[in-house]
Tab-separated table of N, CA and C in Angstrom:
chain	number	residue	atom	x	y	z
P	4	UNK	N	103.417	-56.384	52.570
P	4	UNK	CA	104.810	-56.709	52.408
P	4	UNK	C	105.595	-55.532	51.841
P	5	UNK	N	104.683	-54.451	52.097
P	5	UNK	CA	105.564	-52.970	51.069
P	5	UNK	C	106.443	-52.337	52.512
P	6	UNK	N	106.209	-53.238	53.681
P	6	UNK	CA	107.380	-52.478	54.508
P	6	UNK	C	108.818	-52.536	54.876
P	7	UNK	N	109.276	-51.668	54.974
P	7	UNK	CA	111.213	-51.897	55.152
P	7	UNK	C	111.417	-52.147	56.180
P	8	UNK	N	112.254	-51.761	56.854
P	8	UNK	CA	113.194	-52.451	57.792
P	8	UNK	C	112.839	-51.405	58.769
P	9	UNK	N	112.444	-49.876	59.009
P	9	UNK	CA	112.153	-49.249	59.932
P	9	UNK	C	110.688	-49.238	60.230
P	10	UNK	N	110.219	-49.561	59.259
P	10	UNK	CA	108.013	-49.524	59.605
P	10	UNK	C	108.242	-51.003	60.278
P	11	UNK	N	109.062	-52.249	59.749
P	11	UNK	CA	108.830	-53.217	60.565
P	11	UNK	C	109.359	-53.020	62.118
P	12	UNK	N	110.535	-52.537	62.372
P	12	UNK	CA	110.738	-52.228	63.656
P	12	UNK	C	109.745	-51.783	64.125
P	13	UNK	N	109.126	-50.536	64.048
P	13	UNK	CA	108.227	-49.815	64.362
P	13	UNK	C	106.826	-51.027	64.741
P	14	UNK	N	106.244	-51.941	64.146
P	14	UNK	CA	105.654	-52.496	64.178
P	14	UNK	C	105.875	-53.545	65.543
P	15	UNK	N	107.059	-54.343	65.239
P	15	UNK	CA	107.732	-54.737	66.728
P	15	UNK	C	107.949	-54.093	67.911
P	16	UNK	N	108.458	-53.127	67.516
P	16	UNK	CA	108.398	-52.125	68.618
P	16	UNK	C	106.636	-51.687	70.067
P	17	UNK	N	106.067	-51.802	68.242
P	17	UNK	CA	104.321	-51.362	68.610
P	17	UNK	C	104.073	-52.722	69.405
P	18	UNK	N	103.982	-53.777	69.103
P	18	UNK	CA	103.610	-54.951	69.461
P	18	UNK	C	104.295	-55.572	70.745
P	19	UNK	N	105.377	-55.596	70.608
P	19	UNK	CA	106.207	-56.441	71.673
P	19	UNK	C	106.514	-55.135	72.776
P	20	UNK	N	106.709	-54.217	72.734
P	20	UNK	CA	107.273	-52.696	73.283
P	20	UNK	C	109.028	-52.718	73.002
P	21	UNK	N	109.664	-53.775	72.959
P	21	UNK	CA	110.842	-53.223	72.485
P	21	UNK	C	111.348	-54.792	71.191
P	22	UNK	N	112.493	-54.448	70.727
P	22	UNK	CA	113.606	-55.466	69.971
P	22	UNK	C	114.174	-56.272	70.552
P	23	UNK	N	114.324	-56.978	71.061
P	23	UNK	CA	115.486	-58.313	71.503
P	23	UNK	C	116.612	-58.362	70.610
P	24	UNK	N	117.627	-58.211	71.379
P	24	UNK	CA	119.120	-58.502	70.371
P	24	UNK	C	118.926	-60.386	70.357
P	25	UNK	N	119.452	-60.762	69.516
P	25	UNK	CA	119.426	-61.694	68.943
P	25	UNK	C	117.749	-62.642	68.768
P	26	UNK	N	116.723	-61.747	68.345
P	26	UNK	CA	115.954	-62.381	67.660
P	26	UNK	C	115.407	-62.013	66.693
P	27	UNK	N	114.530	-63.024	66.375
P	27	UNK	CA	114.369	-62.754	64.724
P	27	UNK	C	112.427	-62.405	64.751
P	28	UNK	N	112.053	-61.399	64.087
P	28	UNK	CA	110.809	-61.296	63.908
P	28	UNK	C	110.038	-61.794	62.373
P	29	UNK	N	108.954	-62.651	62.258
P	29	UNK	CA	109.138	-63.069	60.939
P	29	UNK	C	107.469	-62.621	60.754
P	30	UNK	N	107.425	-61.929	59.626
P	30	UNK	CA	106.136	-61.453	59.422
P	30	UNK	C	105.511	-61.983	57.804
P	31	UNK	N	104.420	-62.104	57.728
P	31	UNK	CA	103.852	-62.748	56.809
P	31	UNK	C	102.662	-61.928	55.862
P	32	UNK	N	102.329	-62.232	54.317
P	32	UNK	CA	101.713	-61.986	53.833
P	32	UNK	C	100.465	-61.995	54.138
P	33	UNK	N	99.220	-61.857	53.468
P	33	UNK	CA	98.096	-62.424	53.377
P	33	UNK	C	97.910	-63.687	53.223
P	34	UNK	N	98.339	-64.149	51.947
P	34	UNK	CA	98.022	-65.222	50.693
P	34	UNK	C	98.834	-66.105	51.445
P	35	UNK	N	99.815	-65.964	52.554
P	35	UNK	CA	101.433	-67.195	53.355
P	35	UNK	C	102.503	-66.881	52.265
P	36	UNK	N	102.346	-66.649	51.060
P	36	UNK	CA	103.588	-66.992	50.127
P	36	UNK	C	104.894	-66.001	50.275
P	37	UNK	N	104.734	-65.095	50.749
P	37	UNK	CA	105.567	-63.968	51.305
P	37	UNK	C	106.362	-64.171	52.760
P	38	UNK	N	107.301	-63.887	53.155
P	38	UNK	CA	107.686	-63.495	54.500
P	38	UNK	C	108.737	-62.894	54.170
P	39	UNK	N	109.112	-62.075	55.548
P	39	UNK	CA	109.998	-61.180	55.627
P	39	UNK	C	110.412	-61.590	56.968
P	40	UNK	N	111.851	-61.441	57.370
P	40	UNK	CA	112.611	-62.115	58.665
P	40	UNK	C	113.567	-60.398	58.993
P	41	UNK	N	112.890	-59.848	60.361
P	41	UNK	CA	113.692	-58.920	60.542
P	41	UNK	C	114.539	-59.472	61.758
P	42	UNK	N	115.941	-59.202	62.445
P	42	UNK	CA	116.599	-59.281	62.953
P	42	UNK	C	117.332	-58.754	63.542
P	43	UNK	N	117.813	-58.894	64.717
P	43	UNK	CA	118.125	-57.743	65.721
P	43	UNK	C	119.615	-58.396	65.944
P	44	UNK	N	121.254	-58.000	65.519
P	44	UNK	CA	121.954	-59.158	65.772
P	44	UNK	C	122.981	-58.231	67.050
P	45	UNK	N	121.850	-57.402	67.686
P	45	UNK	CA	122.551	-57.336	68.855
P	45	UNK	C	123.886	-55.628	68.329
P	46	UNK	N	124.037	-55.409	66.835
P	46	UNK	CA	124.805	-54.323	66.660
P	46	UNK	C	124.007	-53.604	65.340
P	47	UNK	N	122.881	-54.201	64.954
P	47	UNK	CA	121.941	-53.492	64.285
P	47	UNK	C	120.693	-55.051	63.732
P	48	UNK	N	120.123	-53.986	62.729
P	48	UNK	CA	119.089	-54.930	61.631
P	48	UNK	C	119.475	-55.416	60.795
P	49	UNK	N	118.759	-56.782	60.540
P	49	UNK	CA	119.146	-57.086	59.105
P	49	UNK	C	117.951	-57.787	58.508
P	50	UNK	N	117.336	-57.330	57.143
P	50	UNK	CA	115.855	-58.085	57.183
P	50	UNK	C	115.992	-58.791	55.550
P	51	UNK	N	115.367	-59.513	55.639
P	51	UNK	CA	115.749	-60.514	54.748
P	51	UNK	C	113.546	-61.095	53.915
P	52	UNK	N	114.004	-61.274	53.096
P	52	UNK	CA	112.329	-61.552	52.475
P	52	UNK	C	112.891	-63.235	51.398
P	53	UNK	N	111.419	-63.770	51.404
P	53	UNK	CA	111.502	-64.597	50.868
P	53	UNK	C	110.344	-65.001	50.038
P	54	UNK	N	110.117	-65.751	48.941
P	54	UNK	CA	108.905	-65.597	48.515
P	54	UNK	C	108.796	-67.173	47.553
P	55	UNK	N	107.685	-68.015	47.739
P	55	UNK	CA	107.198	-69.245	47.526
P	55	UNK	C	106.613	-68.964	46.002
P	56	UNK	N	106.864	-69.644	44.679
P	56	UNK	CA	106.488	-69.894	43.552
P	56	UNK	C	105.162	-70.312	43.244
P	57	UNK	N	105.272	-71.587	44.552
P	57	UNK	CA	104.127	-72.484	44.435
P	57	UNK	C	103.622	-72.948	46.183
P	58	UNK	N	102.973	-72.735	46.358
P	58	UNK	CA	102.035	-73.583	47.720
P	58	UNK	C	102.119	-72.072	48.843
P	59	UNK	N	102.534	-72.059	50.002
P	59	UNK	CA	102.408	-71.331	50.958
P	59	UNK	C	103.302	-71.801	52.342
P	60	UNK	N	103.529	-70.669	53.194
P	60	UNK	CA	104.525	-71.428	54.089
P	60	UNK	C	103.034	-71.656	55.445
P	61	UNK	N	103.421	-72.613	55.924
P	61	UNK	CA	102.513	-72.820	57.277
P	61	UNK	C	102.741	-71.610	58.141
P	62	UNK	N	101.325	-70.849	58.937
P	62	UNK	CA	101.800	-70.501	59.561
P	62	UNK	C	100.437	-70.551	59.932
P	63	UNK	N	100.729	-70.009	61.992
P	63	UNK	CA	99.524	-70.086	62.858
P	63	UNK	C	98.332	-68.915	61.987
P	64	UNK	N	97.012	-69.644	62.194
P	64	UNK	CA	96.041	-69.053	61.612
P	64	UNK	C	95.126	-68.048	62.899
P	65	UNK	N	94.524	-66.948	62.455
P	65	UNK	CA	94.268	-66.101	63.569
P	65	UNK	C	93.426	-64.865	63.188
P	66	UNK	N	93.494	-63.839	63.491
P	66	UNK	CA	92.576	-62.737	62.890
P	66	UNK	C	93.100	-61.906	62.041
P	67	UNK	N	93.464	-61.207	61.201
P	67	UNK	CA	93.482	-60.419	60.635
P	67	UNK	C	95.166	-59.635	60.886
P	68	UNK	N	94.553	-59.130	62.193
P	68	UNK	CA	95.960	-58.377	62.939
P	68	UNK	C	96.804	-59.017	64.014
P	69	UNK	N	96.225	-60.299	63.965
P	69	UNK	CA	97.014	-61.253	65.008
P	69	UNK	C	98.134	-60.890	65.045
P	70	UNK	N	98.653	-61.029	66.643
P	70	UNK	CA	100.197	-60.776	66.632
P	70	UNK	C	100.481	-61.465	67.532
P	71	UNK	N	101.232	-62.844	67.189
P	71	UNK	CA	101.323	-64.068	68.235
P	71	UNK	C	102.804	-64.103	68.451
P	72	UNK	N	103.559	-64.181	69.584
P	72	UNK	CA	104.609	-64.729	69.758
P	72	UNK	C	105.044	-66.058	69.819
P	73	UNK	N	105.325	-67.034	69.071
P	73	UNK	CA	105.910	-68.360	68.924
P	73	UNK	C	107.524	-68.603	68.857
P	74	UNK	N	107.369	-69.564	69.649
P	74	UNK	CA	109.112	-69.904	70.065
P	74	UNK	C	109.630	-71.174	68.929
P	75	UNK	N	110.580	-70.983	67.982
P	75	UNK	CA	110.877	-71.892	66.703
P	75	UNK	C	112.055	-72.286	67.304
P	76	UNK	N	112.344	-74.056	66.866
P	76	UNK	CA	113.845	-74.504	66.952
P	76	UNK	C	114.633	-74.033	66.229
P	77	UNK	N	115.871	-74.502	65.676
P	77	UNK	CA	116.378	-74.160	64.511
P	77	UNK	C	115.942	-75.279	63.673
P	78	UNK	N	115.466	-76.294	63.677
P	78	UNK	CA	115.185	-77.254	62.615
P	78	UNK	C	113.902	-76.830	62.282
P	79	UNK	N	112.873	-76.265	63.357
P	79	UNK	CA	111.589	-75.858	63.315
P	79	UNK	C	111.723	-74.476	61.715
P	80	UNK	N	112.598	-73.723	62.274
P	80	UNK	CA	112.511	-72.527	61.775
P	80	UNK	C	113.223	-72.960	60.344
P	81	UNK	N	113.972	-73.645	59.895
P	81	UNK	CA	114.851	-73.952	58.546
P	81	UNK	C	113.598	-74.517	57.925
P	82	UNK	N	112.769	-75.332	58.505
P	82	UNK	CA	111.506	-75.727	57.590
P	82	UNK	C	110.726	-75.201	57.761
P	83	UNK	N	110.222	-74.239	58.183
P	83	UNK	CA	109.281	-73.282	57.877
P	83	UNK	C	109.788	-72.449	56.625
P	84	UNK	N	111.449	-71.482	56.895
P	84	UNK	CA	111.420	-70.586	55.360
P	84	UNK	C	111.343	-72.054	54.223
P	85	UNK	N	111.797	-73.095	54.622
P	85	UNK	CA	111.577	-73.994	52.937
P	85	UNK	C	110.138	-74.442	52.591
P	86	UNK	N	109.261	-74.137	53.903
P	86	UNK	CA	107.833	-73.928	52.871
P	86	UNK	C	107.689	-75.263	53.478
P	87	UNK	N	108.322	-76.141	54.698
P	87	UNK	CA	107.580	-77.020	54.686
P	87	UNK	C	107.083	-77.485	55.745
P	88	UNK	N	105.726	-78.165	56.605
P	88	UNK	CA	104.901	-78.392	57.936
P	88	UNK	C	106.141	-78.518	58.952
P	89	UNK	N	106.477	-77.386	59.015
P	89	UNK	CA	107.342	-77.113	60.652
P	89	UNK	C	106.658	-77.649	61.822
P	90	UNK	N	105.403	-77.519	62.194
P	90	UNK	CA	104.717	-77.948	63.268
P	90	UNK	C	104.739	-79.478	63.392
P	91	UNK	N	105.041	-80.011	62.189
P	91	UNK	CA	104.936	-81.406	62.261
P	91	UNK	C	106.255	-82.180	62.286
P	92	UNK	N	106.957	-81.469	62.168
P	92	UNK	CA	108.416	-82.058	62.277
P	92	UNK	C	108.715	-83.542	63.083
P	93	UNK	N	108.091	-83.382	64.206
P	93	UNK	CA	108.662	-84.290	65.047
P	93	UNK	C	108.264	-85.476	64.810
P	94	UNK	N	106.604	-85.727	64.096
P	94	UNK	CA	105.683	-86.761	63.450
P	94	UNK	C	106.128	-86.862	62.229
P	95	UNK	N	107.055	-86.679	61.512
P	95	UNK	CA	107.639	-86.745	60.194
P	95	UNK	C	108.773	-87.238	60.656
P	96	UNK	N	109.590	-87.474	61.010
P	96	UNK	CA	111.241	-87.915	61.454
P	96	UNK	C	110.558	-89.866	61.701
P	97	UNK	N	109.336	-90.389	62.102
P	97	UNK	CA	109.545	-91.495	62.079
P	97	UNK	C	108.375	-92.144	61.200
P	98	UNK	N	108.396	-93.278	60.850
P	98	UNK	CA	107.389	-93.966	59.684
P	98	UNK	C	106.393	-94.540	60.451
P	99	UNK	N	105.407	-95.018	60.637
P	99	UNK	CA	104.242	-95.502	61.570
P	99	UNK	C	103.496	-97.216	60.774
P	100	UNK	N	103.004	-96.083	59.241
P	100	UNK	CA	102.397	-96.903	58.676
P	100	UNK	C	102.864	-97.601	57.010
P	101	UNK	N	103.134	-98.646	57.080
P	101	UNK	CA	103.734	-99.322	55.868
P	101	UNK	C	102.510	-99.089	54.679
């Protein structure tokens, strides 16, 4: 998480081969409790970090250097930075069992 805003480009850059104007790249710690949200808004960067007190944010589990592309809603993506089961969203919106 010691990188700025040009090693992360660089990293996107490495991975994807270029930036997309209007998306967002969100990269993660070791431990989950970290992320960093870089952003392309189409007339430059803007990167933004966030960091959890307590628990960890969900995210896909993988190797080491995994570098997965995943497509987030906006309701998907607002509960993921608040740290909470984004993947499950849609099984959380209704009650099943009394």
């Amino acid at each position: 998480m010691r990188m700025g805003t040009e090693r992360l480009l660089a990293r996107v850059v490495q991975v994807f081969g270029v930036a997309q104007a209007h998306h967002g790249y969100l990269f993660a710690n070791a431990r989950g409790n970290r992320i960093k949200l870089l952003l392309h808004d189409g007339f430059g960067l803007w990167c933004a970090a966030r960091r959890l007190n307590q628990g960890g944010f969900e995210w896909p589990r993988g190797g080491a250097d995994m570098a997965t592309s995943i497509t987030l809603t906006k309701p998907q993506f607002d509960a993921l930075v608040l740290g909470l089961p984004w993947s499950r969203l849609e099984q959380m919106q209704t009650i099943t069992h009394l």
